Coordinates of C-alpha atoms in Angstrom, one line a residue:
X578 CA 0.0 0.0 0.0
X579 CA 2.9 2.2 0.7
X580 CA 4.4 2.0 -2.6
X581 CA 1.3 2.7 -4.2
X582 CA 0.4 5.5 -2.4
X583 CA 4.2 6.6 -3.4
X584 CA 3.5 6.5 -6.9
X585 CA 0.3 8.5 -6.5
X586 CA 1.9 11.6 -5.3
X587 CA 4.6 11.0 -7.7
X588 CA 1.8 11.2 -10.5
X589 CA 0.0 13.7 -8.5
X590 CA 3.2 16.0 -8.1
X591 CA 3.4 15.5 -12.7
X592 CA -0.2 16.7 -13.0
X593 CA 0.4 19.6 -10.5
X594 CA 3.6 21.2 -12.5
X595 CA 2.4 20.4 -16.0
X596 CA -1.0 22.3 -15.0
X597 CA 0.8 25.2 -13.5
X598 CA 3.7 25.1 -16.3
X599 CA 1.0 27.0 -18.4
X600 CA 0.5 29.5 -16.7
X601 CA 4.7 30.1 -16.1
X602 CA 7.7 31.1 -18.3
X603 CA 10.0 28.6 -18.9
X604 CA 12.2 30.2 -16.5
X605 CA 9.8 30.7 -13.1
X606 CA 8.8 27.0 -13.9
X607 CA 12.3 25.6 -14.0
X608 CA 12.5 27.4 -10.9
X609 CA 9.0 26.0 -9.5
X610 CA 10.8 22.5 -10.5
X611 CA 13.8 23.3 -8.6
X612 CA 11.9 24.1 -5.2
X613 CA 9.8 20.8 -5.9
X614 CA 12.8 18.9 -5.5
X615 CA 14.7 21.4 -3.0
X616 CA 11.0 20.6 -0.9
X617 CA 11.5 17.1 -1.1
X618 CA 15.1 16.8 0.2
X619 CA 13.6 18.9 3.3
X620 CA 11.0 15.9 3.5
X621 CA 13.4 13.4 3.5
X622 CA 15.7 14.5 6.0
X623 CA 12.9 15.3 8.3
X624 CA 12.1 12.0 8.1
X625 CA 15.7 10.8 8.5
X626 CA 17.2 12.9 11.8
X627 CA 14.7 14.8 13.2
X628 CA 12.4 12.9 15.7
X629 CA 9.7 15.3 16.7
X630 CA 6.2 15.5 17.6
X631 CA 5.0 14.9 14.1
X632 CA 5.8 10.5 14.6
X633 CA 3.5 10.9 17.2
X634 CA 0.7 12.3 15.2
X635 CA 1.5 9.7 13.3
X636 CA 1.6 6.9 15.4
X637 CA -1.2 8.0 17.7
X638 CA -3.7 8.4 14.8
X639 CA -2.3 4.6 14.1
X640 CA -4.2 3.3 16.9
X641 CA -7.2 5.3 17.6
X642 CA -10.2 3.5 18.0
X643 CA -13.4 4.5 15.3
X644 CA -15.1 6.3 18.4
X645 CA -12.3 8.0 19.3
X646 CA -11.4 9.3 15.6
X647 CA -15.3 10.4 15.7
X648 CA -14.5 12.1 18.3
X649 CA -11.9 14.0 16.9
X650 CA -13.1 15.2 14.2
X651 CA -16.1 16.5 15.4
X652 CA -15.6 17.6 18.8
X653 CA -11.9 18.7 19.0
X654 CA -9.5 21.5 16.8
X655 CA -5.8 21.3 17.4
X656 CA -3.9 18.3 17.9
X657 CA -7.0 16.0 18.0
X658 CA -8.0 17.4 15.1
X659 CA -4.9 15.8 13.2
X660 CA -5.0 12.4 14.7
X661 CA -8.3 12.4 13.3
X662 CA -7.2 13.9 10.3
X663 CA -4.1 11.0 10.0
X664 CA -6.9 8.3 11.2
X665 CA -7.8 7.0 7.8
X666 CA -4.0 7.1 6.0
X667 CA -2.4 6.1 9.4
X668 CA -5.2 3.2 10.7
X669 CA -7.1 2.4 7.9
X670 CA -5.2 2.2 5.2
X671 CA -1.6 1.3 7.4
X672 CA 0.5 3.6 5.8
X673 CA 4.0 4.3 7.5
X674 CA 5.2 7.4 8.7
X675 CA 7.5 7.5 5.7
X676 CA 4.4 7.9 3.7
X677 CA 2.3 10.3 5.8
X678 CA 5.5 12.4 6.4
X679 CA 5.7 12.6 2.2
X680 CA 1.9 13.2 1.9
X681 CA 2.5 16.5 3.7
X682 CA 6.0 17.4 2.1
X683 CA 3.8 17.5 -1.1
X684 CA 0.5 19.7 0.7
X685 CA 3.6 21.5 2.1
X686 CA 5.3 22.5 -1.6
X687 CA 1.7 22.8 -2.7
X688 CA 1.9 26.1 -0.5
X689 CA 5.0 27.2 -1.4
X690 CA 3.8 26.9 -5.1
X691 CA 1.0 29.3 -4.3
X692 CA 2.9 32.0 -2.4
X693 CA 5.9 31.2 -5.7
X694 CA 3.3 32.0 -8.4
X695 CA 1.5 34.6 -6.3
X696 CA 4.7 36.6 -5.9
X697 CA 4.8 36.2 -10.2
X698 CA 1.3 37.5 -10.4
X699 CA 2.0 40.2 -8.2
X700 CA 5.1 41.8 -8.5
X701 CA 6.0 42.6 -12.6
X702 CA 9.5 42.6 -12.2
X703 CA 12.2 41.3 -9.8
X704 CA 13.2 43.3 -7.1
X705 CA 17.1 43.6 -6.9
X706 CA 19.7 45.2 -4.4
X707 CA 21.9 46.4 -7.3
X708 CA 22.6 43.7 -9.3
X709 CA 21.3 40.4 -7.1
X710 CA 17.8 39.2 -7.9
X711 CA 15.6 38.7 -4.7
X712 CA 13.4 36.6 -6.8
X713 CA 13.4 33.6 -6.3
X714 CA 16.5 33.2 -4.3
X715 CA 14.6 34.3 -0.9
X716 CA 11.9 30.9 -1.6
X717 CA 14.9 28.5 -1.0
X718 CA 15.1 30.1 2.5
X719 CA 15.6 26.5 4.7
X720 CA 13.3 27.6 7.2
X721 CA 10.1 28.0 4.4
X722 CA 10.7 24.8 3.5
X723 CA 12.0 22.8 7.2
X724 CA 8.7 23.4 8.9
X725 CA 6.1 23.1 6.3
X726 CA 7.2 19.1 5.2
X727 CA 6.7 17.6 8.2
X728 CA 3.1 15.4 9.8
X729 CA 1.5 18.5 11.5
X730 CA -0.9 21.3 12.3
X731 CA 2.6 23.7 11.1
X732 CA 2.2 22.5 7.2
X733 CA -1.3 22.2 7.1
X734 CA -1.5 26.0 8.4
X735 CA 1.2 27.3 6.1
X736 CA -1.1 25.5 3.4
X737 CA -4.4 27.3 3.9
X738 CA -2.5 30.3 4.5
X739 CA -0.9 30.1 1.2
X740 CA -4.7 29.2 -0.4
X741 CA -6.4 31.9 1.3
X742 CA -3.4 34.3 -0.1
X743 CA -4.0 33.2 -3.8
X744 CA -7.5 33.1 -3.1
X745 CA -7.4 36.9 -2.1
X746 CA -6.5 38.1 -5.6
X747 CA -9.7 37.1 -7.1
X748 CA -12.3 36.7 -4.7
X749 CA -15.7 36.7 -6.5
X750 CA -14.4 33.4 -8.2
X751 CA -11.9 31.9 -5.7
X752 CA -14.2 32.6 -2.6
X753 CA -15.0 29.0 -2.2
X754 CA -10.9 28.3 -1.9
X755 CA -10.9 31.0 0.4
X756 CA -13.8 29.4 2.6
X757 CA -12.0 26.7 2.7
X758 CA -8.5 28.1 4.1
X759 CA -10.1 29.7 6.3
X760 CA -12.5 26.4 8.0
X761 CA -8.7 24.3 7.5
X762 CA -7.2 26.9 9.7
X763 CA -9.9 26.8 12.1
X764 CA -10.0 23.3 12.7
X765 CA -6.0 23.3 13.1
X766 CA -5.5 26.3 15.1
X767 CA -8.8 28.8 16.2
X768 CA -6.6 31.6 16.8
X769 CA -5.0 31.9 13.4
X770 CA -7.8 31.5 11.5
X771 CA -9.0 35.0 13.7
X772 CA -5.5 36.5 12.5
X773 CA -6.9 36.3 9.1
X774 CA -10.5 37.8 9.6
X775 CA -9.4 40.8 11.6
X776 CA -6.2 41.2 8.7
X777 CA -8.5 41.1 6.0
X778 CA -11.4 43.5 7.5
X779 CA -8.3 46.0 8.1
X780 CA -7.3 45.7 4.7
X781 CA -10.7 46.5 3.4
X782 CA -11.4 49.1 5.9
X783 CA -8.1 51.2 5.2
X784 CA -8.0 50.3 1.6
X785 CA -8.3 53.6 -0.4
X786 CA -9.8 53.0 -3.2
X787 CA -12.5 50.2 -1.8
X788 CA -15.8 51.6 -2.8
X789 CA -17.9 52.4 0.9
X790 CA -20.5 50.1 0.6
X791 CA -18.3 47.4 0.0
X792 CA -16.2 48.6 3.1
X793 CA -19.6 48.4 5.3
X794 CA -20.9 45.2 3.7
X795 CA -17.5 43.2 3.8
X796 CA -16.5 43.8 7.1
X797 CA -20.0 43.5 8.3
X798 CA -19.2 40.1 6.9
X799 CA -16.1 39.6 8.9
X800 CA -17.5 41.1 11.9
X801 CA -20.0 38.3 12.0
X802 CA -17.5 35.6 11.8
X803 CA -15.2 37.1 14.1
X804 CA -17.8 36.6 16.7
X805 CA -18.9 33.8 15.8
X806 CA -15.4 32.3 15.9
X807 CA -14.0 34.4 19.3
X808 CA -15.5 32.1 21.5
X809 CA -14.3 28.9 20.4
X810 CA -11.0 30.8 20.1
X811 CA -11.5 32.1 23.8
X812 CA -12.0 28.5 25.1
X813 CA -9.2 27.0 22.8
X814 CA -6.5 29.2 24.1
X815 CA -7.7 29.1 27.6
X816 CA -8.9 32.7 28.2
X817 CA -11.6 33.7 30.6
X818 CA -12.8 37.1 28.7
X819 CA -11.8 38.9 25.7
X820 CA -9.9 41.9 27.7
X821 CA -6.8 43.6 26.9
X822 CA -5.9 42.4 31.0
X823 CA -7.1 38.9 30.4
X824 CA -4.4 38.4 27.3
X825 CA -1.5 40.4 29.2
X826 CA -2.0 37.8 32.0
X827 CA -2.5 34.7 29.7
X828 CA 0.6 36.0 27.9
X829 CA 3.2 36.7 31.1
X830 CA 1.8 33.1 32.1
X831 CA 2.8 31.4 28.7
X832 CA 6.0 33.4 28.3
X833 CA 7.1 32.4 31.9
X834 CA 6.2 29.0 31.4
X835 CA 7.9 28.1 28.0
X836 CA 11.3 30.3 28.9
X837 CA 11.5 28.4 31.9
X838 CA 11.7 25.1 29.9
X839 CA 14.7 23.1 31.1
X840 CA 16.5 22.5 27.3
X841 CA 18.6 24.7 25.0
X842 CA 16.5 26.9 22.9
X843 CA 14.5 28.4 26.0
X844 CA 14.4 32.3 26.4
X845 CA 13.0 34.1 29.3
X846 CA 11.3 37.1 27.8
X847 CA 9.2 37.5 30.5
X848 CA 11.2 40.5 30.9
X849 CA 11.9 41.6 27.8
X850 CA 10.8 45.3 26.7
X851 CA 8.2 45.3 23.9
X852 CA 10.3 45.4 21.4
X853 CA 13.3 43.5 22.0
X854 CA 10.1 40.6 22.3
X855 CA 9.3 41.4 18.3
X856 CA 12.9 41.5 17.3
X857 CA 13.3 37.9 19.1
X858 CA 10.6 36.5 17.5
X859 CA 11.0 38.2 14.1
X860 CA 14.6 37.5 13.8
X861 CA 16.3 34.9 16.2
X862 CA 18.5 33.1 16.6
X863 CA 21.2 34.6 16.0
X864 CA 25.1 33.9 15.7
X865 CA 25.3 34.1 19.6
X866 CA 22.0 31.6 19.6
X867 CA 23.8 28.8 18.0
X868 CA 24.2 25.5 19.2
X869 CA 23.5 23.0 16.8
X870 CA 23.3 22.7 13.0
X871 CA 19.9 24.0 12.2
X872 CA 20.4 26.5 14.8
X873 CA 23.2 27.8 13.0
X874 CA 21.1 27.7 9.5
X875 CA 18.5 29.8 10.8
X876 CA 20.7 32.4 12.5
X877 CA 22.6 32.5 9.0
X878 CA 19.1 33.2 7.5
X879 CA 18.2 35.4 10.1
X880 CA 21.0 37.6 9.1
X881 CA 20.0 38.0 5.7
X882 CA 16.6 39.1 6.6
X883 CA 17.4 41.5 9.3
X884 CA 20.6 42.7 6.9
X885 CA 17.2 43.3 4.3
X886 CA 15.3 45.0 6.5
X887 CA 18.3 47.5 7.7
X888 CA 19.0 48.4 4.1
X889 CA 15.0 48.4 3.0
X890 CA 15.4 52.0 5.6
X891 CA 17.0 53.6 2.9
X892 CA 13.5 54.0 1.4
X893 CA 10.2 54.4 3.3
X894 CA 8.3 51.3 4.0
X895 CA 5.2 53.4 5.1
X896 CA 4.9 54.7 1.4
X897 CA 5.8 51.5 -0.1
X898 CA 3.3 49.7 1.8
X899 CA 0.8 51.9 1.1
X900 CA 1.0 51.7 -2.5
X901 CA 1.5 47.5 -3.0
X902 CA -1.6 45.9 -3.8
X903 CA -4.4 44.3 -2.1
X904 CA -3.4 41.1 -1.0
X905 CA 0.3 42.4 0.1
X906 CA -1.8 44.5 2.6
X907 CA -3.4 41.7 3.7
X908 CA 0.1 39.7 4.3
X909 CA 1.4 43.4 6.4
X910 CA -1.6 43.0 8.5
X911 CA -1.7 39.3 9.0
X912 CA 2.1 39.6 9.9
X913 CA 1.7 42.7 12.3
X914 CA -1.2 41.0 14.3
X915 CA 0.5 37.4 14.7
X916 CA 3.8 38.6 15.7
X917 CA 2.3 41.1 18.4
X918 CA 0.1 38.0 19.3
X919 CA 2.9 35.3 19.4
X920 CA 5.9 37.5 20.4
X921 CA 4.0 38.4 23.8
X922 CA 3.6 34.3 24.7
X923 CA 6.5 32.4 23.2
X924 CA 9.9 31.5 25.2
X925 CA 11.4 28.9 23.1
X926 CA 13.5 29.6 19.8
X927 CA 12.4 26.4 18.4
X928 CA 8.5 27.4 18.6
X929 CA 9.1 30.9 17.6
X930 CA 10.6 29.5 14.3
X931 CA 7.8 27.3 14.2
X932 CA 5.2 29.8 14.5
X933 CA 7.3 32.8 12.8
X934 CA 6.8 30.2 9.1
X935 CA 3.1 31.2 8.8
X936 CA 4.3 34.1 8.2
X937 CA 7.9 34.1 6.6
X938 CA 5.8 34.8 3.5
X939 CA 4.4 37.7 4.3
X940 CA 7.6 38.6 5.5
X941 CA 9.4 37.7 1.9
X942 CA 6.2 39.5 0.2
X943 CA 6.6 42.6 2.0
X944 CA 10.7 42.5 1.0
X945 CA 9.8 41.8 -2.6
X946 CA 7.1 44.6 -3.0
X947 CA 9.7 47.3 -0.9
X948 CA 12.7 47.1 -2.7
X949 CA 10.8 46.5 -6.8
X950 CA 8.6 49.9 -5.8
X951 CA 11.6 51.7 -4.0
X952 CA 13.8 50.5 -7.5
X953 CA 11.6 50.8 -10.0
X954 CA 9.4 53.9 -11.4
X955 CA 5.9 53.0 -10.6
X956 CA 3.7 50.7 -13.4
X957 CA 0.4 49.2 -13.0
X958 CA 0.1 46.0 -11.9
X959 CA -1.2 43.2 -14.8
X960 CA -5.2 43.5 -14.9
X961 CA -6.6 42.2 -11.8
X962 CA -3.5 42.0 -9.4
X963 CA -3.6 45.4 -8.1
X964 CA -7.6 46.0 -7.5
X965 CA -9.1 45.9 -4.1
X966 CA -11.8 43.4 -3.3

């Protein structure tokens, strides 16, 4: 069974890149090519030498019982939610880890794929620092790629993020795709899936040129599924009421608790100032953070990003940001709200990076638009990439 299931998402992973090769130069697709194999090798030696949670998603989904897995999927969001998820693959049909941990290196590239082409559709040219392309160098960043292969809510998240973001540039027609980023996010982590609500009814809201009525009917809209979603939100992350005193306390508690972990990626930012807290959980580790091999990766990666946001000063962000199209403002929102969210709670380098990979895209995005509009005289955007909602 494992070998056939093998050769299915080899066939699967054809049909993908010969749809999407039509729609690609011959360049961006040799490139799309080059990330499905760079992908893969992440896959691989995930499964090889590191021995995380994700084998016991795995494994635990292997021997639920059918009233359990019922239970799972329709009761619980979170971890309970992927054993149930892994339930059929894992206990039904018996397939290894090595087989569930390359089902979701392949939903991971498909993500990947769609924050790849999205960058295409939305930005005409390739940004450079003088002569050296950004594009696509910064998608072979290790860290897009290390924690969006492996069994787990983390892949599955970076997924529907990546859907909802291609799903943003046209929504009349891709509002079902949208729908369903956003309920796949739900299920997996509550929280996020609230990220992407409030994100999206700021974009519309401060978006200039959004006609009014859309403004008022839209975020009425999102304001109806943010309430409808804050409680189950509320109860999955443990919170009492929704007060700005409530999350300050549920925050110093998590922070405490994770930076007092006994192992060798634990902070204590407990203490930290407000924004030393961001800059941790926007750009560490760092050279002095190092301690192992990956460690020493992502503080090499880290550098490059914080090296590209030093030198992005010498143009304004504000007016750069202002002017990038729709669903960039979406990614600037999205990433402002998460890492005020997350850098507030999390002690532990290792979750950080973990959590910081929902939204290295937006990240990337926001590095791609800066330096093409701060280089390049203003254009319009190809029909369609640029409008609002």
């Amino acid at each position: 069974m494992d070998i056939l299931f093998l050769v299915l998402l080899a066939v699967a992973s054809y049909i993908y890149l010969y749809k999407v090769q039509k729609s690609l130069s011959k360049t961006n697709f040799t490139n799309l090519v080059y990330l499905y194999f760079y992908h893969l090798l992440f896959g691989l030696y995930y499964y090889f030498f590191v021995f995380g949670d994700s084998i016991g998603f795995w494994n635990q989904s292997s021997i639920l019982s059918f009233e359990t897995f019922l239970y799972c999927l329709t009761e619980q969001k979170g971890t309970l939610f992927i054993y149930a998820l892994n339930y059929i693959p894992a206990n039904v049909l018996g397939l290894s880890y090595f087989t569930g941990t390359m089902i979701y290196t392949f939903i991971g590239f498909l993500g990947v794929s769609y924050f790849y082409r999205l960058s295409i559709l939305l930005i005409p040219e390739n940004p450079k620092i003088n002569t050296f392309s950004l594009f696509p160098f910064l998608f072979f960043l290790p860290n897009l790629h290390f924690w969006s292969c492996a069994v787990g809510k983390d892949t599955l998240l970076f997924f529907a993020i990546g859907i909802a973001s291609l799903a943003l540039t046209d929504l009349k027609k891709k509002w079902i795709f949208f729908l369903f980023a956003l309920f796949l996010s739900y299920l997996v982590r509550p929280h996020i899936t609230l990220f992407i609500l409030v994100a999206l009814a700021m974009s519309i809201l401060f978006g200039q040129s959004t006609a009014l009525y859309k403004k008022v009917f839209l975020s009425g809209i999102m304001v109806g599924l943010l309430l409808y979603i804050l409680p189950n939100v509320m109860e999955f992350a443990r919170l009492e009421e929704a007060t700005l005193d409530s999350f300050n306390s549920f925050a110093e508690t998590k922070a405490s608790k994770l930076g007092s972990v006994n192992n060798s990626t634990a902070i204590d930012i407990s203490s930290y100032p407000f924004v030393f807290k961001v800059f941790t959980f926007l750009f560490r580790p760092l050279p002095f953070d190092i301690n192992s091999i990956p460690t020493l990766l992502a503080a090499l990666e880290n550098l490059l990003l914080v090296f590209l946001f030093v030198i992005g000063f010498k143009f304004a962000y504000f007016k750069s940001i202002k002017s990038a199209p729709f669903v960039i403002r979406f990614m600037v929102y999205f990433l402002i709200i998460g890492t005020v969210a997350f850098s507030q709670t999390l002690g532990n380098l290792g979750i950080m990076l973990r959590m910081r990979n929902m939204f290295l895209p937006a990240i990337l995005f926001i590095f791609y638009w800066h330096f093409y509009y701060s280089t390049i005289p203003y254009r319009s955007l190809n029909k369609g990439s640029h409008k609002n909602i």
